CSV table of C-alpha atoms in Angstrom, one decimal:
chain,number,residue,atom,x,y,z
O,1,MET,CA,0.0,0.0,0.0
O,2,THR,CA,2.9,2.3,0.7
O,3,ARG,CA,4.2,1.8,-2.8
O,4,LEU,CA,0.8,2.5,-4.3
O,5,ILE,CA,0.5,5.8,-2.4
O,6,GLU,CA,4.1,6.8,-3.3
O,7,LEU,CA,3.5,6.2,-7.0
O,8,TYR,CA,0.3,8.2,-7.0
O,9,GLU,CA,1.7,11.1,-5.0
O,10,ALA,CA,4.9,11.2,-7.2
O,11,SER,CA,2.6,11.5,-10.3
O,12,VAL,CA,0.7,14.3,-8.6
O,13,ALA,CA,3.9,16.2,-7.6
O,14,THR,CA,5.2,15.8,-11.2
O,15,ALA,CA,1.9,17.2,-12.5
O,16,ARG,CA,2.1,20.3,-10.3
O,17,GLU,CA,5.7,20.9,-11.3
O,18,ALA,CA,5.1,20.5,-15.0
O,19,ILE,CA,2.2,22.9,-15.0
O,20,SER,CA,3.9,25.5,-12.7
O,21,SER,CA,7.2,25.4,-14.7
O,22,GLY,CA,5.7,25.2,-18.2
O,23,ASP,CA,7.7,22.0,-18.9
O,24,TYR,CA,4.6,20.3,-20.2
O,25,ALA,CA,6.5,17.4,-21.7
O,26,ARG,CA,7.0,16.1,-18.2
O,27,TYR,CA,3.3,15.6,-17.8
O,28,ALA,CA,3.6,12.5,-20.0
O,29,ASP,CA,4.8,10.7,-16.9
O,30,VAL,CA,1.7,11.6,-14.8
O,31,VAL,CA,-0.2,8.3,-14.6
O,32,TYR,CA,-2.4,6.4,-12.2
O,33,PRO,CA,-0.8,3.5,-10.3
O,34,LYS,CA,-1.8,0.0,-11.2
O,35,LEU,CA,-2.5,-2.7,-8.7
O,36,VAL,CA,-2.1,-6.3,-9.9
O,37,VAL,CA,-3.0,-9.4,-7.9
O,38,ASP,CA,-1.9,-12.7,-9.4
O,39,VAL,CA,-4.1,-15.4,-7.8
O,40,GLN,CA,-1.7,-18.3,-8.4
O,41,SER,CA,-4.1,-21.1,-7.8
O,42,TRP,CA,-7.7,-21.6,-6.9
O,43,ARG,CA,-9.1,-23.6,-4.0
O,44,PRO,CA,-12.4,-23.8,-2.2
O,45,ILE,CA,-12.7,-21.4,0.7
O,46,ASP,CA,-15.2,-20.9,3.6
O,47,ARG,CA,-18.5,-20.5,1.8
O,48,SER,CA,-19.6,-17.8,4.3
O,49,GLU,CA,-16.9,-15.4,3.1
O,50,PRO,CA,-18.6,-12.2,1.9
O,51,PHE,CA,-15.8,-10.9,-0.3
O,52,GLY,CA,-12.2,-11.8,-1.2
O,53,TYR,CA,-13.0,-14.8,-3.3
O,54,VAL,CA,-12.7,-15.5,-7.0
O,55,ASP,CA,-14.1,-18.1,-9.4
O,56,ALA,CA,-10.7,-18.9,-11.0
O,57,SER,CA,-7.0,-18.2,-10.7
O,58,GLY,CA,-5.5,-15.5,-12.9
O,59,ARG,CA,-4.5,-11.9,-13.0
O,60,TYR,CA,-6.8,-9.3,-11.4
O,61,VAL,CA,-6.1,-5.7,-12.0
O,62,ALA,CA,-7.2,-2.2,-10.9
O,63,GLU,CA,-5.9,1.3,-11.7
O,64,ILE,CA,-6.3,3.3,-8.5
O,65,ALA,CA,-7.1,6.9,-8.0
O,66,ARG,CA,-6.5,8.6,-4.6
O,67,PRO,CA,-5.2,5.5,-2.9
O,68,ARG,CA,-4.7,7.3,0.4
O,69,VAL,CA,-8.5,8.0,0.6
O,70,MET,CA,-9.1,4.3,0.1
O,71,GLU,CA,-6.2,3.0,2.1
O,72,ARG,CA,-8.2,1.2,4.9
O,73,TYR,CA,-10.6,-0.4,2.4
O,74,LEU,CA,-7.8,-1.6,0.1
O,75,VAL,CA,-5.8,-3.1,2.9
O,76,GLU,CA,-8.8,-5.0,4.2
O,77,GLN,CA,-9.7,-6.3,0.7
O,78,LEU,CA,-6.1,-7.4,-0.1
O,79,GLU,CA,-5.7,-9.1,3.2
O,80,ALA,CA,-8.9,-11.1,2.6
O,81,LEU,CA,-7.9,-12.1,-0.9
O,82,CYS,CA,-4.3,-13.1,0.1
O,83,THR,CA,-5.7,-15.1,3.1
O,84,ASN,CA,-8.0,-17.1,0.9
O,85,TYR,CA,-5.5,-17.8,-2.0
O,86,PRO,CA,-1.8,-17.8,-2.7
O,87,CYS,CA,-1.3,-14.4,-4.3
O,88,ARG,CA,1.5,-12.3,-5.7
O,89,ILE,CA,0.9,-8.5,-5.5
O,90,LEU,CA,2.5,-6.2,-8.0
O,91,VAL,CA,2.4,-2.4,-8.0
O,92,GLY,CA,3.6,-0.1,-10.8
O,93,PRO,CA,2.6,2.7,-13.2
O,94,SER,CA,-0.3,2.2,-15.5
O,95,ALA,CA,-0.7,3.6,-19.0
O,96,THR,CA,-3.7,5.8,-18.0
O,97,ARG,CA,-2.8,9.5,-17.5
O,98,ILE,CA,-4.3,11.7,-14.8
O,99,PRO,CA,-6.1,14.8,-16.1
O,100,PRO,CA,-5.0,17.9,-14.2
O,101,GLU,CA,-8.6,18.7,-13.4
O,102,TYR,CA,-8.5,15.8,-11.0
O,103,ILE,CA,-5.5,17.0,-9.1
O,104,ALA,CA,-6.1,19.5,-6.2
O,105,GLY,CA,-4.2,22.7,-6.1
O,106,ILE,CA,-2.8,22.4,-9.6
O,107,GLY,CA,-3.9,25.9,-10.7
O,108,ASP,CA,-4.8,27.2,-14.1
O,109,VAL,CA,-4.1,24.8,-17.0
O,110,SER,CA,-5.3,27.0,-19.8
O,111,GLU,CA,-1.8,27.9,-20.8
O,112,ALA,CA,-0.9,24.2,-21.1
O,113,ARG,CA,-3.9,23.7,-23.3
O,114,ARG,CA,-2.5,26.3,-25.7
O,115,ALA,CA,1.0,24.9,-25.8
O,116,GLY,CA,0.9,23.5,-29.3
O,117,ASP,CA,2.2,19.9,-29.7
O,118,LEU,CA,3.2,19.9,-26.0
O,119,GLY,CA,-0.4,20.4,-25.0
O,120,ASP,CA,-1.0,16.8,-26.0
O,121,ALA,CA,1.0,15.7,-23.1
O,122,VAL,CA,-1.6,17.3,-20.7
O,123,PRO,CA,-4.7,15.0,-21.0
O,124,ARG,CA,-8.2,16.3,-20.8
O,125,PRO,CA,-10.8,14.5,-18.8
O,126,THR,CA,-12.6,12.0,-21.1
O,127,LEU,CA,-15.9,10.4,-20.6
O,128,ASP,CA,-14.6,7.5,-22.7
O,129,GLU,CA,-13.0,6.3,-19.5
O,130,VAL,CA,-16.0,7.0,-17.2
O,131,HIS,CA,-18.4,4.1,-17.3
O,132,ASP,CA,-19.9,1.4,-15.1
O,133,ALA,CA,-19.1,-1.6,-17.3
O,134,ILE,CA,-17.7,-3.5,-14.3
O,135,ILE,CA,-20.3,-2.7,-11.7
O,136,ASP,CA,-23.0,-3.4,-14.3
O,137,GLN,CA,-21.4,-6.7,-15.4
O,138,HIS,CA,-20.7,-6.1,-19.0
O,139,TRP,CA,-19.4,-9.2,-20.8
O,140,GLU,CA,-16.3,-7.4,-22.1
O,141,ALA,CA,-15.2,-6.2,-18.7
O,142,PHE,CA,-14.9,-9.8,-17.4
O,143,HIS,CA,-13.6,-11.6,-20.4
O,144,GLY,CA,-10.2,-10.0,-21.2
O,145,THR,CA,-6.7,-11.2,-20.5
O,146,GLU,CA,-6.9,-9.3,-17.2
O,147,LYS,CA,-9.9,-9.5,-14.9
O,148,PRO,CA,-11.2,-6.6,-12.8
O,149,LEU,CA,-10.2,-6.4,-9.2
O,150,PHE,CA,-12.2,-3.3,-8.2
O,151,HIS,CA,-15.6,-2.0,-9.4
O,152,PHE,CA,-14.5,1.3,-11.0
O,153,GLY,CA,-11.9,2.8,-13.2
O,154,PRO,CA,-9.8,5.7,-12.0
O,155,GLN,CA,-11.4,8.5,-14.0
O,156,ARG,CA,-14.8,7.2,-13.0
O,157,PHE,CA,-13.6,7.4,-9.4
O,158,ASP,CA,-12.0,10.9,-9.7
O,159,LEU,CA,-15.1,12.4,-11.5
O,160,ALA,CA,-17.3,11.0,-8.8
O,161,CYS,CA,-15.2,12.5,-6.1
O,162,ALA,CA,-15.2,15.9,-7.8
O,163,ARG,CA,-18.9,15.8,-8.1
O,164,ILE,CA,-19.4,14.9,-4.4
O,165,ALA,CA,-17.3,18.0,-3.5
O,166,HIS,CA,-19.3,20.1,-6.0
O,167,TYR,CA,-22.7,19.0,-4.8
O,168,THR,CA,-22.0,18.8,-1.1
O,169,GLY,CA,-19.4,21.5,-0.4
O,170,ILE,CA,-16.9,19.1,1.3
O,171,SER,CA,-14.1,17.1,-0.3
O,172,VAL,CA,-14.4,13.3,0.0
O,173,ASP,CA,-11.5,13.1,2.5
O,174,SER,CA,-13.8,13.4,5.5
O,175,LEU,CA,-16.8,11.5,4.2
O,176,GLN,CA,-17.8,8.7,6.6
O,177,LYS,CA,-18.8,5.1,6.0
O,178,TYR,CA,-22.4,5.3,7.3
O,179,ILE,CA,-24.6,7.7,5.3
O,180,LEU,CA,-28.0,9.2,6.0
O,181,PHE,CA,-30.1,10.8,3.3
O,182,THR,CA,-32.8,13.3,3.8
O,183,ASN,CA,-34.5,16.1,1.8
O,184,TYR,CA,-35.2,18.4,4.8
O,185,ALA,CA,-33.0,21.1,6.3
O,186,MET,CA,-34.7,20.5,9.6
O,187,HIS,CA,-33.2,16.9,9.7
O,188,THR,CA,-29.7,18.2,9.1
O,189,THR,CA,-30.2,20.8,11.8
O,190,GLU,CA,-31.2,18.0,14.2
O,191,PHE,CA,-28.1,16.0,13.1
O,192,VAL,CA,-25.9,19.0,13.8
O,193,ARG,CA,-27.5,19.4,17.2
O,194,PHE,CA,-26.7,15.8,18.0
O,195,GLY,CA,-23.1,16.2,16.6
O,196,LEU,CA,-22.4,19.2,18.9
O,197,ARG,CA,-23.5,17.2,21.9
O,198,GLU,CA,-21.2,14.3,20.8
O,199,ILE,CA,-18.0,16.3,20.2
O,200,ALA,CA,-18.5,18.0,23.6
O,201,ASP,CA,-18.6,14.6,25.3
O,202,PRO,CA,-15.1,13.5,26.2
O,203,ASN,CA,-16.2,9.9,26.0
O,204,SER,CA,-17.7,10.1,22.5
O,205,ARG,CA,-16.1,8.3,19.6
O,206,TYR,CA,-16.7,11.3,17.4
O,207,THR,CA,-13.8,13.7,17.0
O,208,GLU,CA,-15.1,16.5,14.8
O,209,LEU,CA,-18.1,17.9,12.9
O,210,LEU,CA,-17.7,19.3,9.4
O,211,LEU,CA,-20.2,21.7,7.9
O,212,PRO,CA,-20.8,22.3,4.2
O,213,ASP,CA,-19.3,25.8,4.4
O,214,GLY,CA,-16.0,24.4,5.5
O,215,THR,CA,-16.4,24.9,9.2
O,216,ARG,CA,-14.7,22.3,11.2
O,217,LEU,CA,-15.8,21.9,14.9
O,218,THR,CA,-13.9,19.9,17.4
O,219,ALA,CA,-14.2,19.2,21.1
O,220,GLY,CA,-12.4,22.4,22.0
O,221,ASP,CA,-14.9,24.6,20.2
O,222,GLN,CA,-17.6,26.0,22.5
O,223,VAL,CA,-20.3,26.6,20.0
O,224,GLU,CA,-24.1,26.7,20.3
O,225,LEU,CA,-26.3,25.6,17.5
O,226,GLU,CA,-27.9,29.1,17.3
O,227,GLU,CA,-24.4,30.6,16.5
O,228,LEU,CA,-24.0,28.5,13.3
O,229,ASP,CA,-25.1,29.4,9.9
O,230,LEU,CA,-26.4,26.1,8.5
O,231,GLY,CA,-27.6,27.6,5.3
O,232,SER,CA,-25.7,26.4,2.2
O,233,LYS,CA,-25.1,27.5,-1.4
O,234,ASN,CA,-24.5,23.8,-2.2
O,235,GLN,CA,-27.2,21.8,-3.9
O,236,MET,CA,-26.8,18.9,-1.5
O,237,PRO,CA,-25.5,20.1,1.8
O,238,ARG,CA,-23.4,17.5,3.7
O,239,PHE,CA,-22.5,17.2,7.3
O,240,ASP,CA,-19.8,14.8,8.5
O,241,LEU,CA,-19.6,13.6,12.1
O,242,VAL,CA,-16.1,12.1,12.0
O,243,THR,CA,-14.4,9.3,13.9
O,244,ALA,CA,-10.7,8.5,13.8
O,245,ALA,CA,-11.4,5.3,11.9
O,246,GLY,CA,-13.7,6.9,9.3
O,247,ASP,CA,-16.7,4.9,10.5
O,248,GLY,CA,-18.7,7.9,11.7
O,249,LEU,CA,-21.9,9.4,10.2
O,250,THR,CA,-22.5,11.6,7.2
O,251,MET,CA,-25.9,13.2,6.5
O,252,ILE,CA,-26.7,14.7,3.1
O,253,ASN,CA,-29.7,16.7,2.2
O,254,ILE,CA,-30.2,15.4,-1.4
O,255,GLY,CA,-33.2,17.5,-2.3
O,256,VAL,CA,-36.3,16.1,-3.9
O,257,GLY,CA,-36.7,13.5,-6.6
O,258,PRO,CA,-35.3,10.2,-7.9
O,259,SER,CA,-32.8,12.0,-10.2
O,260,ASN,CA,-31.0,13.6,-7.3
O,261,ALA,CA,-31.0,10.3,-5.5
O,262,LYS,CA,-29.3,8.6,-8.4
O,263,THR,CA,-26.8,11.4,-9.0
O,264,ILE,CA,-25.4,11.3,-5.4
O,265,THR,CA,-25.4,7.6,-5.0
O,266,ASP,CA,-23.7,7.1,-8.4
O,267,CYS,CA,-20.9,9.1,-6.9
O,268,LEU,CA,-20.8,7.9,-3.3
O,269,ALA,CA,-20.6,4.3,-4.4
O,270,VAL,CA,-16.9,4.6,-5.5
O,271,LEU,CA,-15.9,5.2,-1.8
O,272,ARG,CA,-17.5,1.9,-0.8
O,273,PRO,CA,-19.7,3.1,2.1
O,274,GLU,CA,-20.8,0.4,4.6
O,275,ALA,CA,-24.5,1.4,4.4
O,276,TRP,CA,-26.9,4.2,3.5
O,277,ILE,CA,-30.4,4.9,4.8
O,278,MET,CA,-33.1,7.2,3.6
O,279,ILE,CA,-35.1,9.2,6.2
O,280,GLY,CA,-37.8,11.2,4.7
O,281,HIS,CA,-41.6,11.7,4.6
O,282,CYS,CA,-44.2,9.8,2.6
O,283,ALA,CA,-47.8,9.7,1.8
O,284,GLY,CA,-49.6,6.9,3.8
O,285,LEU,CA,-52.0,4.8,1.8
O,286,ASP,CA,-53.7,2.9,4.6
O,287,GLY,CA,-56.7,4.7,6.2
O,288,ARG,CA,-55.7,3.2,9.6
O,289,MET,CA,-52.5,5.2,9.6
O,290,ARG,CA,-51.9,8.4,11.5
O,291,ILE,CA,-49.7,11.4,10.7
O,292,GLY,CA,-46.3,10.7,12.2
O,293,ASP,CA,-46.4,6.9,11.9
O,294,LEU,CA,-43.1,5.3,10.7
O,295,ILE,CA,-42.8,3.1,7.7
O,296,LEU,CA,-39.9,0.7,7.5
O,297,GLY,CA,-39.6,-0.2,3.8
O,298,ASN,CA,-39.3,-4.0,3.3
O,299,ALA,CA,-40.0,-4.0,-0.5
O,300,TYR,CA,-39.7,-1.4,-3.2
O,301,GLN,CA,-42.2,-0.8,-6.0
O,302,ARG,CA,-40.1,1.1,-8.6
O,303,GLU,CA,-42.3,3.5,-10.6
O,304,ASP,CA,-39.7,6.2,-10.8
O,305,SER,CA,-38.1,4.5,-13.9
O,306,ILE,CA,-34.7,6.2,-13.3
O,307,LEU,CA,-32.7,3.0,-13.1
O,308,ASP,CA,-34.7,0.8,-15.5
O,309,SER,CA,-31.9,0.8,-18.1
O,310,ARG,CA,-29.4,-0.4,-15.4
O,311,ILE,CA,-31.5,-2.9,-13.5
O,312,ASP,CA,-34.5,-4.6,-15.2
O,313,ALA,CA,-37.7,-3.7,-13.5
O,314,ASP,CA,-38.5,-7.4,-13.0
O,315,ILE,CA,-35.4,-7.9,-10.8
O,316,PRO,CA,-36.5,-7.8,-7.2
O,317,ILE,CA,-34.8,-5.3,-4.8
O,318,PRO,CA,-34.8,-7.1,-1.5
O,319,ALA,CA,-34.7,-5.6,2.0
O,320,VAL,CA,-31.3,-6.0,3.8
O,321,PRO,CA,-32.1,-7.9,7.1
O,322,GLU,CA,-29.2,-6.5,9.0
O,323,VAL,CA,-30.3,-2.9,8.3
O,324,GLN,CA,-33.9,-3.7,9.0
O,325,ARG,CA,-33.1,-5.2,12.4
O,326,ALA,CA,-31.0,-2.2,13.4
O,327,LEU,CA,-33.8,0.2,12.4
O,328,GLU,CA,-36.4,-1.8,14.3
O,329,ALA,CA,-34.3,-1.9,17.4
O,330,SER,CA,-33.6,1.9,17.2
O,331,VAL,CA,-37.3,2.7,16.8
O,332,ASP,CA,-38.0,0.5,19.9
O,333,GLU,CA,-35.3,2.4,21.8
O,334,ILE,CA,-36.4,5.9,20.8
O,335,TYR,CA,-40.2,5.3,21.1
O,336,GLY,CA,-40.1,3.1,24.2
O,337,GLY,CA,-41.4,-0.1,22.5
O,338,ASP,CA,-44.6,1.4,21.1
O,339,HIS,CA,-45.0,-0.9,18.1
O,340,SER,CA,-48.2,0.8,17.0
O,341,LEU,CA,-46.2,3.7,15.6
O,342,MET,CA,-44.3,1.7,13.0
O,343,ARG,CA,-45.2,-0.8,10.3
O,344,THR,CA,-43.2,-2.5,7.7
O,345,GLY,CA,-44.4,-2.5,4.1
O,346,THR,CA,-43.8,-1.8,0.5
O,347,VAL,CA,-42.7,1.7,-0.5
O,348,LEU,CA,-43.7,2.9,-3.9
O,349,SER,CA,-41.5,5.6,-5.4
O,350,THR,CA,-42.7,7.8,-8.3
O,351,GLY,CA,-41.1,10.6,-10.3
O,352,ASP,CA,-44.3,12.6,-10.2
O,353,ARG,CA,-44.6,14.7,-7.0
O,354,ASN,CA,-48.3,15.4,-7.8
O,355,TRP,CA,-49.2,11.7,-8.3
O,356,GLU,CA,-52.4,12.1,-6.3
O,357,TRP,CA,-53.7,14.7,-8.8
O,358,HIS,CA,-55.6,12.1,-10.8
O,359,THR,CA,-59.1,10.9,-10.9
O,360,PRO,CA,-60.2,8.3,-8.3
O,361,LYS,CA,-60.6,5.8,-11.1
O,362,ASP,CA,-57.0,6.4,-12.4
O,363,LEU,CA,-55.6,6.0,-8.9
O,364,TRP,CA,-57.6,2.8,-8.4
O,365,GLU,CA,-56.1,1.4,-11.6
O,366,TRP,CA,-52.6,2.6,-10.7
O,367,LEU,CA,-52.7,1.0,-7.2
O,368,ARG,CA,-54.7,-2.1,-8.1
O,369,GLY,CA,-52.8,-5.2,-7.0
O,370,SER,CA,-50.2,-3.2,-5.1
O,371,THR,CA,-49.3,-3.8,-1.5
O,372,ALA,CA,-47.7,-0.4,-1.1
O,373,VAL,CA,-48.3,1.3,2.2
O,374,ALA,CA,-46.4,4.5,1.3
O,375,VAL,CA,-45.5,6.7,-1.6
O,376,ASP,CA,-42.4,8.8,-1.9
O,377,MET,CA,-39.9,9.9,-4.6
O,378,GLU,CA,-36.5,8.7,-3.5
O,379,SER,CA,-36.5,5.5,-1.6
O,380,CYS,CA,-36.7,3.1,-4.5
O,381,THR,CA,-33.8,4.8,-6.3
O,382,LEU,CA,-31.7,4.7,-3.2
O,383,ALA,CA,-32.5,1.1,-2.6
O,384,ALA,CA,-32.0,0.1,-6.3
O,385,ASN,CA,-28.7,1.8,-6.5
O,386,GLY,CA,-27.6,0.3,-3.2
O,387,TYR,CA,-28.5,-3.1,-4.7
O,388,ARG,CA,-26.7,-2.2,-7.9
O,389,PHE,CA,-23.5,-1.0,-6.2
O,390,ARG,CA,-23.6,-3.7,-3.4
O,391,VAL,CA,-24.1,-1.1,-0.7
O,392,PRO,CA,-26.5,-2.2,2.1
O,393,TYR,CA,-29.5,0.2,2.2
O,394,GLY,CA,-32.7,0.9,4.2
O,395,THR,CA,-35.6,3.3,4.4
O,396,LEU,CA,-37.4,4.7,7.4
O,397,LEU,CA,-40.1,7.1,6.4
O,398,SER,CA,-42.6,9.2,8.4
O,399,VAL,CA,-46.2,9.6,7.2
O,400,SER,CA,-46.8,13.3,6.6
O,401,ASP,CA,-50.1,13.0,4.7
O,402,LEU,CA,-52.9,10.6,3.8
O,403,PRO,CA,-54.1,11.9,0.4
O,404,LEU,CA,-56.4,9.0,-0.4
O,405,HIS,CA,-58.2,9.6,2.9
O,406,ALA,CA,-58.9,13.3,2.8
O,407,VAL,CA,-55.7,14.4,4.6
O,408,PRO,CA,-53.5,16.1,1.9
O,409,LYS,CA,-50.3,17.8,2.8
O,410,LEU,CA,-51.0,21.4,3.5
O,411,PRO,CA,-48.6,24.0,4.9
O,412,ALA,CA,-50.0,24.5,8.4
O,413,GLN,CA,-50.5,20.9,9.2
O,414,ALA,CA,-47.1,20.0,7.7
O,415,GLN,CA,-45.2,22.5,9.8
O,416,ALA,CA,-46.9,21.2,13.0
O,417,PHE,CA,-46.0,17.6,12.1
O,418,TYR,CA,-42.4,18.5,11.2
O,419,THR,CA,-41.9,20.2,14.6
O,420,SER,CA,-43.2,17.3,16.6
O,421,SER,CA,-41.4,14.5,14.6
O,422,LYS,CA,-38.1,15.6,13.4
O,423,GLU,CA,-35.8,14.9,16.3
O,424,ALA,CA,-37.1,11.4,17.0
O,425,HIS,CA,-37.0,10.5,13.3
O,426,VAL,CA,-33.4,11.5,12.9
O,427,MET,CA,-32.3,9.8,16.1
O,428,CYS,CA,-33.9,6.5,15.0
O,429,ALA,CA,-31.7,6.5,12.0
O,430,VAL,CA,-28.6,7.7,13.9
O,431,ARG,CA,-28.9,5.0,16.5
O,432,ALA,CA,-29.4,2.3,13.8
O,433,MET,CA,-26.3,3.4,12.1
O,434,GLU,CA,-24.4,3.4,15.4
O,435,LYS,CA,-25.5,-0.2,16.0
O,436,LEU,CA,-24.3,-1.2,12.6
O,437,ALA,CA,-21.0,0.6,13.1
O,438,ARG,CA,-20.3,-1.4,16.3
O,439,ASP,CA,-20.3,-4.6,14.3
O,440,PRO,CA,-19.7,-3.9,10.6
O,441,ALA,CA,-19.1,-7.5,9.8
O,442,ARG,CA,-22.8,-8.0,10.0
O,443,LEU,CA,-23.2,-5.9,6.9
O,444,HIS,CA,-20.5,-7.9,5.0
O,445,THR,CA,-22.9,-10.5,3.8
O,446,ARG,CA,-23.2,-12.3,0.5
O,447,LYS,CA,-26.8,-11.1,0.0
O,448,LEU,CA,-25.9,-8.4,-2.5
O,449,ARG,CA,-23.3,-10.4,-4.4
O,450,ARG,CA,-24.1,-11.5,-7.9
O,451,THR,CA,-24.4,-14.9,-9.5
O,452,ILE,CA,-22.0,-13.8,-12.3
O,453,GLY,CA,-19.8,-10.8,-12.9
O,454,GLU,CA,-18.4,-10.1,-9.4
O,455,VAL,CA,-15.0,-8.6,-8.5
O,456,PRO,CA,-12.9,-9.9,-5.6
O,457,PHE,CA,-13.3,-6.7,-3.6
O,458,ARG,CA,-16.3,-5.8,-1.5
């Protein structure tokens, strides 16, 4: 791992020197490092192993961007693979050049672009190298002379990291392994309130709290919530509650709609989070429900269509039992065991926010045969992309309206509901993630692995 980091950082240093000095020919040496694992012979292994296994011996290869960011993950994966099989690990330069746009602090490259023939030595970002052929199990990705070791190519990784920083306001360096999604600023405010209590507690495992404007709060900072400006110019404000091991909590306000949900999870997946959970509001479909009831999604009726080209609509998106149990336990803890407040059921996600604005007959035909108990816009996309990217996922929604039963969402009632429910809702998800973080091996299951087209890494 040291050699991998050294090669990458040497390339980055060369890039900065080449651009600052105008010696653009040197940029030809700025390449991503290549990690090669030769699995020298195949043998049966413990069938319960969740990753670190292969179907055949051979050469497995990955070109790695930002290896320091992924260091813990890479070490864990290589240790598992080398424990299961006799392996030889090789590290060297690849043939893939690093565009300067993916190197922090490199400055203006416009002069290099105008440098005639020498400008060819400074590559531009190319979408030809940004694809999901491995994660989506394309035949060609798995049937070359070298087999894929990791899920993503380096430019796909770098572009995803750049977009995370663009959308959320914080670089990927502090992003934590357990991610909460919401589309309400009130939820991020409650998360910050919790974070401030934690970093003020000398016994807490959390060491700092990062805000989307770059503010970094630690235990020594005596700050009240009311002193902070939690507004953000970023499209998807992000809040990182950090631990030394990187297994803390991140909350992102992703905004509204399945497109936003796909955009951010397409990017976050490259960092291999341990789990993500959606906490949002939904329309209840059962007349026995009450405003504020909780819905724990255990099935997903995908009517948002956003991922149909990546995952066929007839492929079931299962619930992840480990996440379900953690959420159930946290609801019991926060609500004192009142099981009447929560039910499990199918969540239907739609791309149409005004889905209820149809005739009763149209709604009847739309829902006929469905077991859905709730309608929202993001949960199915987040679950489907979790399934696609092999990231455990879950959904805990709160009923904010009952449009089929004469209780539409109106401003006054909505604000009263938000005020009474927001803290408990957030803390249910926070406590669930903390339970999972105490024993992450529970999440490392085979449930999201594929029958074909899997890489050795988790």
